[in-house]
Amino acid sequence: MRSIWNGAISFGLVSIPIKVVNATESHSISFRQIHLEDGGRIRYRKFCELEDREVTQGEIGKGYEDADGSIVPITDEDLLHLPLPTAKTIEIVAFVPADRIDPLQMENAYYLAASGAPAAKPYTLLREALKRSQKVAIAKFALRGRERLGMLRVVGDAIAMHGLLWPDEVRAPEGIAPDANVTVRDKELDLADALMDTLGEVDLEDLHDEYREAVEEVIAAKTAGEALPETAEPAAGGKVLDLMAALENSVRAAKQSRGEDVGEKAAEEAEHAEVRHLPQRKTTRARPKDTAAKKTASTAKKTTAKKSASTKKSASTSAQTSKKSASTSKTAAKKSTAKKTAARKRTA
């Protein structure tokens, strides 16, 4: 791999000659600008404003534009004499736990290769020290015209360096989170956990760029004069009542994709699941007039009920008294008739 920077790692009083190479490469498909009428390439030409003519790459340098519009020429020789120790050195300034580094700060990745046989021993020393400490090294270095922050860590048997943004270059996430006061229920969290467990882990080596592959198919078809590949229709989403139903259907769909039997009906529901949030319940307090009216109605209702109960009780008591009176009258009549019959018998 071709080096993009040569220098040394400064590790205290230890200097490790190294070469910096890119650790990543882009596989994205690039397009050219063309003239739609005839397919000709569109190119940019570089002109000098003062001479009004096209210039070659060898005639082009760099300069700094001042506030008044004047240009100050800056040469590579000027930059080589910067009064910075990091101009040709990756200066390690600290060792910290890896979780202290916010992933938002990470930029490009590089491999640091030992430059020559004398660098093998100190390079290996730094690598093994990083392994045993389970820490990463924070360093400063200059690349492409500016000083940068970097993080050194062990990857296999090599030392890798990630360019880092300066802390003041990372924005705070203000105004990003939802403004609404949302409450997540324990059951919803349980289902989310179940969905995460069902989806499980993935081997990143199995993931690939499907978009790039589709574009390559289109290019191959047009080159061969064949019909373009058919566009896959997005699945039409159904509707579910709430987030709980969406989570449940998602768990079923994930289980089905792993080959687990979830039933035909459940699989169909999971395939057409779509989240539709339910409106939040609103609690309305009764107004004073309404409350008074309710209290009056309630009191009247209770009074009516009591009167009805009292009337029923009085009617029941009257009925029982009437029955007793009738029974007593009949008994007295019977006794009177018996006395009269006995008297007649004695007279006779």
PDB file of N, CA and C in Angstrom, residues 228-290:
ATOM      1  N   LEU A 228     -33.840  -3.202 -18.724  1.00  0.00           N
ATOM      2  CA  LEU A 228     -33.386  -2.911 -17.367  1.00  0.00           C
ATOM      3  C   LEU A 228     -34.042  -3.855 -16.370  1.00  0.00           C
ATOM      4  N   PRO A 229     -33.359  -4.181 -15.269  1.00  0.00           N
ATOM      5  CA  PRO A 229     -33.961  -5.042 -14.237  1.00  0.00           C
ATOM      6  C   PRO A 229     -35.235  -4.418 -13.695  1.00  0.00           C
ATOM      7  N   GLU A 230     -36.185  -5.278 -13.355  1.00  0.00           N
ATOM      8  CA  GLU A 230     -37.452  -4.791 -12.821  1.00  0.00           C
ATOM      9  C   GLU A 230     -37.256  -4.200 -11.437  1.00  0.00           C
ATOM     10  N   THR A 231     -37.999  -3.131 -11.178  1.00  0.00           N
ATOM     11  CA  THR A 231     -37.931  -2.479  -9.878  1.00  0.00           C
ATOM     12  C   THR A 231     -38.796  -3.229  -8.890  1.00  0.00           C
ATOM     13  N   ALA A 232     -38.231  -3.537  -7.740  1.00  0.00           N
ATOM     14  CA  ALA A 232     -38.990  -4.241  -6.698  1.00  0.00           C
ATOM     15  C   ALA A 232     -40.007  -3.295  -6.099  1.00  0.00           C
ATOM     16  N   GLU A 233     -41.253  -3.743  -6.046  1.00  0.00           N
ATOM     17  CA  GLU A 233     -42.314  -2.931  -5.466  1.00  0.00           C
ATOM     18  C   GLU A 233     -42.240  -2.974  -3.953  1.00  0.00           C
ATOM     19  N   PRO A 234     -42.301  -1.816  -3.288  1.00  0.00           N
ATOM     20  CA  PRO A 234     -42.297  -1.825  -1.816  1.00  0.00           C
ATOM     21  C   PRO A 234     -43.560  -2.472  -1.290  1.00  0.00           C
ATOM     22  N   ALA A 235     -43.430  -3.214  -0.211  1.00  0.00           N
ATOM     23  CA  ALA A 235     -44.581  -3.883   0.388  1.00  0.00           C
ATOM     24  C   ALA A 235     -45.556  -2.858   0.925  1.00  0.00           C
ATOM     25  N   ALA A 236     -46.853  -3.089   0.618  1.00  0.00           N
ATOM     26  CA  ALA A 236     -47.889  -2.171   1.112  1.00  0.00           C
ATOM     27  C   ALA A 236     -48.122  -2.434   2.586  1.00  0.00           C
ATOM     28  N   GLY A 237     -48.030  -1.417   3.386  1.00  0.00           N
ATOM     29  CA  GLY A 237     -48.192  -1.582   4.833  1.00  0.00           C
ATOM     30  C   GLY A 237     -49.641  -1.565   5.239  1.00  0.00           C
ATOM     31  N   GLY A 238     -49.996  -2.415   6.179  1.00  0.00           N
ATOM     32  CA  GLY A 238     -51.330  -2.408   6.754  1.00  0.00           C
ATOM     33  C   GLY A 238     -51.379  -1.450   7.922  1.00  0.00           C
ATOM     34  N   LYS A 239     -52.411  -1.565   8.728  1.00  0.00           N
ATOM     35  CA  LYS A 239     -52.560  -0.675   9.875  1.00  0.00           C
ATOM     36  C   LYS A 239     -52.783  -1.499  11.132  1.00  0.00           C
ATOM     37  N   VAL A 240     -52.142  -1.084  12.184  1.00  0.00           N
ATOM     38  CA  VAL A 240     -52.362  -1.684  13.490  1.00  0.00           C
ATOM     39  C   VAL A 240     -52.781  -0.574  14.428  1.00  0.00           C
ATOM     40  N   LEU A 241     -53.305  -0.970  15.571  1.00  0.00           N
ATOM     41  CA  LEU A 241     -53.895   0.026  16.448  1.00  0.00           C
ATOM     42  C   LEU A 241     -52.877   0.833  17.224  1.00  0.00           C
ATOM     43  N   ASP A 242     -51.801   0.214  17.662  1.00  0.00           N
ATOM     44  CA  ASP A 242     -50.871   0.952  18.510  1.00  0.00           C
ATOM     45  C   ASP A 242     -49.477   0.367  18.413  1.00  0.00           C
ATOM     46  N   LEU A 243     -48.570   0.958  19.158  1.00  0.00           N
ATOM     47  CA  LEU A 243     -47.174   0.544  19.137  1.00  0.00           C
ATOM     48  C   LEU A 243     -47.008  -0.884  19.637  1.00  0.00           C
ATOM     49  N   MET A 244     -47.794  -1.287  20.633  1.00  0.00           N
ATOM     50  CA  MET A 244     -47.699  -2.643  21.169  1.00  0.00           C
ATOM     51  C   MET A 244     -47.954  -3.674  20.068  1.00  0.00           C
ATOM     52  N   ALA A 245     -49.002  -3.444  19.267  1.00  0.00           N
ATOM     53  CA  ALA A 245     -49.321  -4.384  18.195  1.00  0.00           C
ATOM     54  C   ALA A 245     -48.200  -4.430  17.159  1.00  0.00           C
ATOM     55  N   ALA A 246     -47.617  -3.256  16.854  1.00  0.00           N
ATOM     56  CA  ALA A 246     -46.512  -3.214  15.891  1.00  0.00           C
ATOM     57  C   ALA A 246     -45.314  -4.000  16.415  1.00  0.00           C
ATOM     58  N   LEU A 247     -45.021  -3.864  17.696  1.00  0.00           N
ATOM     59  CA  LEU A 247     -43.904  -4.599  18.279  1.00  0.00           C
ATOM     60  C   LEU A 247     -44.162  -6.101  18.264  1.00  0.00           C
ATOM     61  N   GLU A 248     -45.375  -6.478  18.630  1.00  0.00           N
ATOM     62  CA  GLU A 248     -45.710  -7.901  18.638  1.00  0.00           C
ATOM     63  C   GLU A 248     -45.578  -8.493  17.234  1.00  0.00           C
ATOM     64  N   ASN A 249     -46.098  -7.774  16.236  1.00  0.00           N
ATOM     65  CA  ASN A 249     -45.996  -8.260  14.856  1.00  0.00           C
ATOM     66  C   ASN A 249     -44.555  -8.286  14.372  1.00  0.00           C
ATOM     67  N   SER A 250     -43.754  -7.335  14.842  1.00  0.00           N
ATOM     68  CA  SER A 250     -42.337  -7.308  14.458  1.00  0.00           C
ATOM     69  C   SER A 250     -41.602  -8.520  15.019  1.00  0.00           C
ATOM     70  N   VAL A 251     -41.926  -8.877  16.265  1.00  0.00           N
ATOM     71  CA  VAL A 251     -41.302 -10.056  16.880  1.00  0.00           C
ATOM     72  C   VAL A 251     -41.676 -11.308  16.097  1.00  0.00           C
ATOM     73  N   ARG A 252     -42.969 -11.412  15.709  1.00  0.00           N
ATOM     74  CA  ARG A 252     -43.408 -12.573  14.931  1.00  0.00           C
ATOM     75  C   ARG A 252     -42.691 -12.638  13.583  1.00  0.00           C
ATOM     76  N   ALA A 253     -42.576 -11.466  12.923  1.00  0.00           N
ATOM     77  CA  ALA A 253     -41.910 -11.435  11.619  1.00  0.00           C
ATOM     78  C   ALA A 253     -40.442 -11.819  11.743  1.00  0.00           C
ATOM     79  N   ALA A 254     -39.788 -11.348  12.811  1.00  0.00           N
ATOM     80  CA  ALA A 254     -38.375 -11.683  13.004  1.00  0.00           C
ATOM     81  C   ALA A 254     -38.203 -13.174  13.265  1.00  0.00           C
ATOM     82  N   LYS A 255     -39.109 -13.742  14.064  1.00  0.00           N
ATOM     83  CA  LYS A 255     -39.035 -15.181  14.335  1.00  0.00           C
ATOM     84  C   LYS A 255     -39.252 -15.977  13.057  1.00  0.00           C
ATOM     85  N   GLN A 256     -40.187 -15.499  12.221  1.00  0.00           N
ATOM     86  CA  GLN A 256     -40.464 -16.202  10.971  1.00  0.00           C
ATOM     87  C   GLN A 256     -39.251 -16.163  10.050  1.00  0.00           C
ATOM     88  N   SER A 257     -38.542 -15.013  10.017  1.00  0.00           N
ATOM     89  CA  SER A 257     -37.364 -14.908   9.155  1.00  0.00           C
ATOM     90  C   SER A 257     -36.236 -15.825   9.619  1.00  0.00           C
ATOM     91  N   ARG A 258     -36.282 -16.212  10.905  1.00  0.00           N
ATOM     92  CA  ARG A 258     -35.272 -17.144  11.429  1.00  0.00           C
ATOM     93  C   ARG A 258     -35.709 -18.595  11.311  1.00  0.00           C
ATOM     94  N   GLY A 259     -36.883 -18.795  10.671  1.00  0.00           N
ATOM     95  CA  GLY A 259     -37.343 -20.162  10.457  1.00  0.00           C
ATOM     96  C   GLY A 259     -38.217 -20.714  11.556  1.00  0.00           C
ATOM     97  N   GLU A 260     -38.604 -19.885  12.522  1.00  0.00           N
ATOM     98  CA  GLU A 260     -39.454 -20.354  13.604  1.00  0.00           C
ATOM     99  C   GLU A 260     -40.913 -20.314  13.158  1.00  0.00           C
ATOM    100  N   ASP A 261     -41.710 -21.292  13.638  1.00  0.00           N
ATOM    101  CA  ASP A 261     -43.122 -21.383  13.272  1.00  0.00           C
ATOM    102  C   ASP A 261     -43.927 -20.424  14.135  1.00  0.00           C
ATOM    103  N   VAL A 262     -44.559 -19.426  13.493  1.00  0.00           N
ATOM    104  CA  VAL A 262     -45.354 -18.455  14.243  1.00  0.00           C
ATOM    105  C   VAL A 262     -46.820 -18.480  13.839  1.00  0.00           C
ATOM    106  N   GLY A 263     -47.190 -19.382  12.950  1.00  0.00           N
ATOM    107  CA  GLY A 263     -48.581 -19.459  12.538  1.00  0.00           C
ATOM    108  C   GLY A 263     -48.840 -18.586  11.322  1.00  0.00           C
ATOM    109  N   GLU A 264     -49.761 -19.036  10.458  1.00  0.00           N
ATOM    110  CA  GLU A 264     -50.027 -18.322   9.205  1.00  0.00           C
ATOM    111  C   GLU A 264     -50.631 -16.948   9.440  1.00  0.00           C
ATOM    112  N   LYS A 265     -51.603 -16.856  10.350  1.00  0.00           N
ATOM    113  CA  LYS A 265     -52.272 -15.585  10.604  1.00  0.00           C
ATOM    114  C   LYS A 265     -51.310 -14.565  11.197  1.00  0.00           C
ATOM    115  N   ALA A 266     -50.498 -15.011  12.187  1.00  0.00           N
ATOM    116  CA  ALA A 266     -49.548 -14.091  12.820  1.00  0.00           C
ATOM    117  C   ALA A 266     -48.513 -13.605  11.817  1.00  0.00           C
ATOM    118  N   ALA A 267     -48.095 -14.489  10.915  1.00  0.00           N
ATOM    119  CA  ALA A 267     -47.105 -14.084   9.912  1.00  0.00           C
ATOM    120  C   ALA A 267     -47.674 -13.041   8.968  1.00  0.00           C
ATOM    121  N   GLU A 268     -48.955 -13.200   8.576  1.00  0.00           N
ATOM    122  CA  GLU A 268     -49.584 -12.228   7.690  1.00  0.00           C
ATOM    123  C   GLU A 268     -49.713 -10.870   8.362  1.00  0.00           C
ATOM    124  N   GLU A 269     -50.071 -10.857   9.666  1.00  0.00           N
ATOM    125  CA  GLU A 269     -50.179  -9.601  10.401  1.00  0.00           C
ATOM    126  C   GLU A 269     -48.834  -8.909  10.498  1.00  0.00           C
ATOM    127  N   ALA A 270     -47.774  -9.697  10.757  1.00  0.00           N
ATOM    128  CA  ALA A 270     -46.434  -9.114  10.884  1.00  0.00           C
ATOM    129  C   ALA A 270     -45.965  -8.515   9.572  1.00  0.00           C
ATOM    130  N   GLU A 271     -46.361  -9.136   8.453  1.00  0.00           N
ATOM    131  CA  GLU A 271     -45.914  -8.646   7.149  1.00  0.00           C
ATOM    132  C   GLU A 271     -46.515  -7.290   6.821  1.00  0.00           C
ATOM    133  N   HIS A 272     -47.763  -7.046   7.283  1.00  0.00           N
ATOM    134  CA  HIS A 272     -48.456  -5.806   6.933  1.00  0.00           C
ATOM    135  C   HIS A 272     -48.535  -4.839   8.110  1.00  0.00           C
ATOM    136  N   ALA A 273     -47.614  -4.938   9.052  1.00  0.00           N
ATOM    137  CA  ALA A 273     -47.667  -4.079  10.235  1.00  0.00           C
ATOM    138  C   ALA A 273     -47.216  -2.670   9.896  1.00  0.00           C
ATOM    139  N   GLU A 274     -47.891  -1.709  10.466  1.00  0.00           N
ATOM    140  CA  GLU A 274     -47.526  -0.300  10.309  1.00  0.00           C
ATOM    141  C   GLU A 274     -47.877   0.418  11.600  1.00  0.00           C
ATOM    142  N   VAL A 275     -46.988   1.266  12.071  1.00  0.00           N
ATOM    143  CA  VAL A 275     -47.217   1.961  13.342  1.00  0.00           C
ATOM    144  C   VAL A 275     -48.155   3.138  13.126  1.00  0.00           C
ATOM    145  N   ARG A 276     -49.189   3.208  13.925  1.00  0.00           N
ATOM    146  CA  ARG A 276     -50.071   4.384  13.939  1.00  0.00           C
ATOM    147  C   ARG A 276     -50.292   4.754  15.384  1.00  0.00           C
ATOM    148  N   HIS A 277     -49.737   5.880  15.812  1.00  0.00           N
ATOM    149  CA  HIS A 277     -49.791   6.274  17.210  1.00  0.00           C
ATOM    150  C   HIS A 277     -51.205   6.642  17.627  1.00  0.00           C
ATOM    151  N   LEU A 278     -51.587   6.189  18.803  1.00  0.00           N
ATOM    152  CA  LEU A 278     -52.888   6.538  19.345  1.00  0.00           C
ATOM    153  C   LEU A 278     -52.837   7.917  19.977  1.00  0.00           C
ATOM    154  N   PRO A 279     -53.940   8.688  19.910  1.00  0.00           N
ATOM    155  CA  PRO A 279     -53.941  10.004  20.582  1.00  0.00           C
ATOM    156  C   PRO A 279     -53.861   9.831  22.080  1.00  0.00           C
ATOM    157  N   GLN A 280     -53.175  10.761  22.727  1.00  0.00           N
ATOM    158  CA  GLN A 280     -53.036  10.686  24.182  1.00  0.00           C
ATOM    159  C   GLN A 280     -54.343  11.076  24.854  1.00  0.00           C
ATOM    160  N   ARG A 281     -54.627  10.391  25.954  1.00  0.00           N
ATOM    161  CA  ARG A 281     -55.845  10.693  26.698  1.00  0.00           C
ATOM    162  C   ARG A 281     -55.721  12.037  27.382  1.00  0.00           C
ATOM    163  N   LYS A 282     -56.827  12.796  27.327  1.00  0.00           N
ATOM    164  CA  LYS A 282     -56.834  14.099  27.973  1.00  0.00           C
ATOM    165  C   LYS A 282     -57.734  14.054  29.196  1.00  0.00           C
ATOM    166  N   THR A 283     -57.235  14.515  30.309  1.00  0.00           N
ATOM    167  CA  THR A 283     -58.008  14.558  31.547  1.00  0.00           C
ATOM    168  C   THR A 283     -58.545  15.961  31.733  1.00  0.00           C
ATOM    169  N   THR A 284     -59.911  16.094  31.731  1.00  0.00           N
ATOM    170  CA  THR A 284     -60.557  17.413  31.853  1.00  0.00           C
ATOM    171  C   THR A 284     -61.178  17.543  33.227  1.00  0.00           C
ATOM    172  N   ARG A 285     -60.823  18.559  33.932  1.00  0.00           N
ATOM    173  CA  ARG A 285     -61.388  18.794  35.263  1.00  0.00           C
ATOM    174  C   ARG A 285     -62.777  19.416  35.132  1.00  0.00           C
ATOM    175  N   ALA A 286     -63.698  18.961  35.994  1.00  0.00           N
ATOM    176  CA  ALA A 286     -65.049  19.508  35.979  1.00  0.00           C
ATOM    177  C   ALA A 286     -65.037  20.937  36.489  1.00  0.00           C
ATOM    178  N   ARG A 287     -65.854  21.801  35.835  1.00  0.00           N
ATOM    179  CA  ARG A 287     -65.926  23.187  36.269  1.00  0.00           C
ATOM    180  C   ARG A 287     -66.756  23.289  37.540  1.00  0.00           C
ATOM    181  N   PRO A 288     -66.586  24.364  38.299  1.00  0.00           N
ATOM    182  CA  PRO A 288     -67.298  24.504  39.574  1.00  0.00           C
ATOM    183  C   PRO A 288     -68.799  24.361  39.414  1.00  0.00           C
ATOM    184  N   LYS A 289     -69.393  24.962  38.334  1.00  0.00           N
ATOM    185  CA  LYS A 289     -70.834  24.885  38.145  1.00  0.00           C
ATOM    186  C   LYS A 289     -71.262  23.447  37.908  1.00  0.00           C
ATOM    187  N   ASP A 290     -70.475  22.751  37.051  1.00  0.00           N
ATOM    188  CA  ASP A 290     -70.810  21.362  36.778  1.00  0.00           C
ATOM    189  C   ASP A 290     -70.742  20.535  38.046  1.00  0.00           C
TER     190      ASP A 290
END
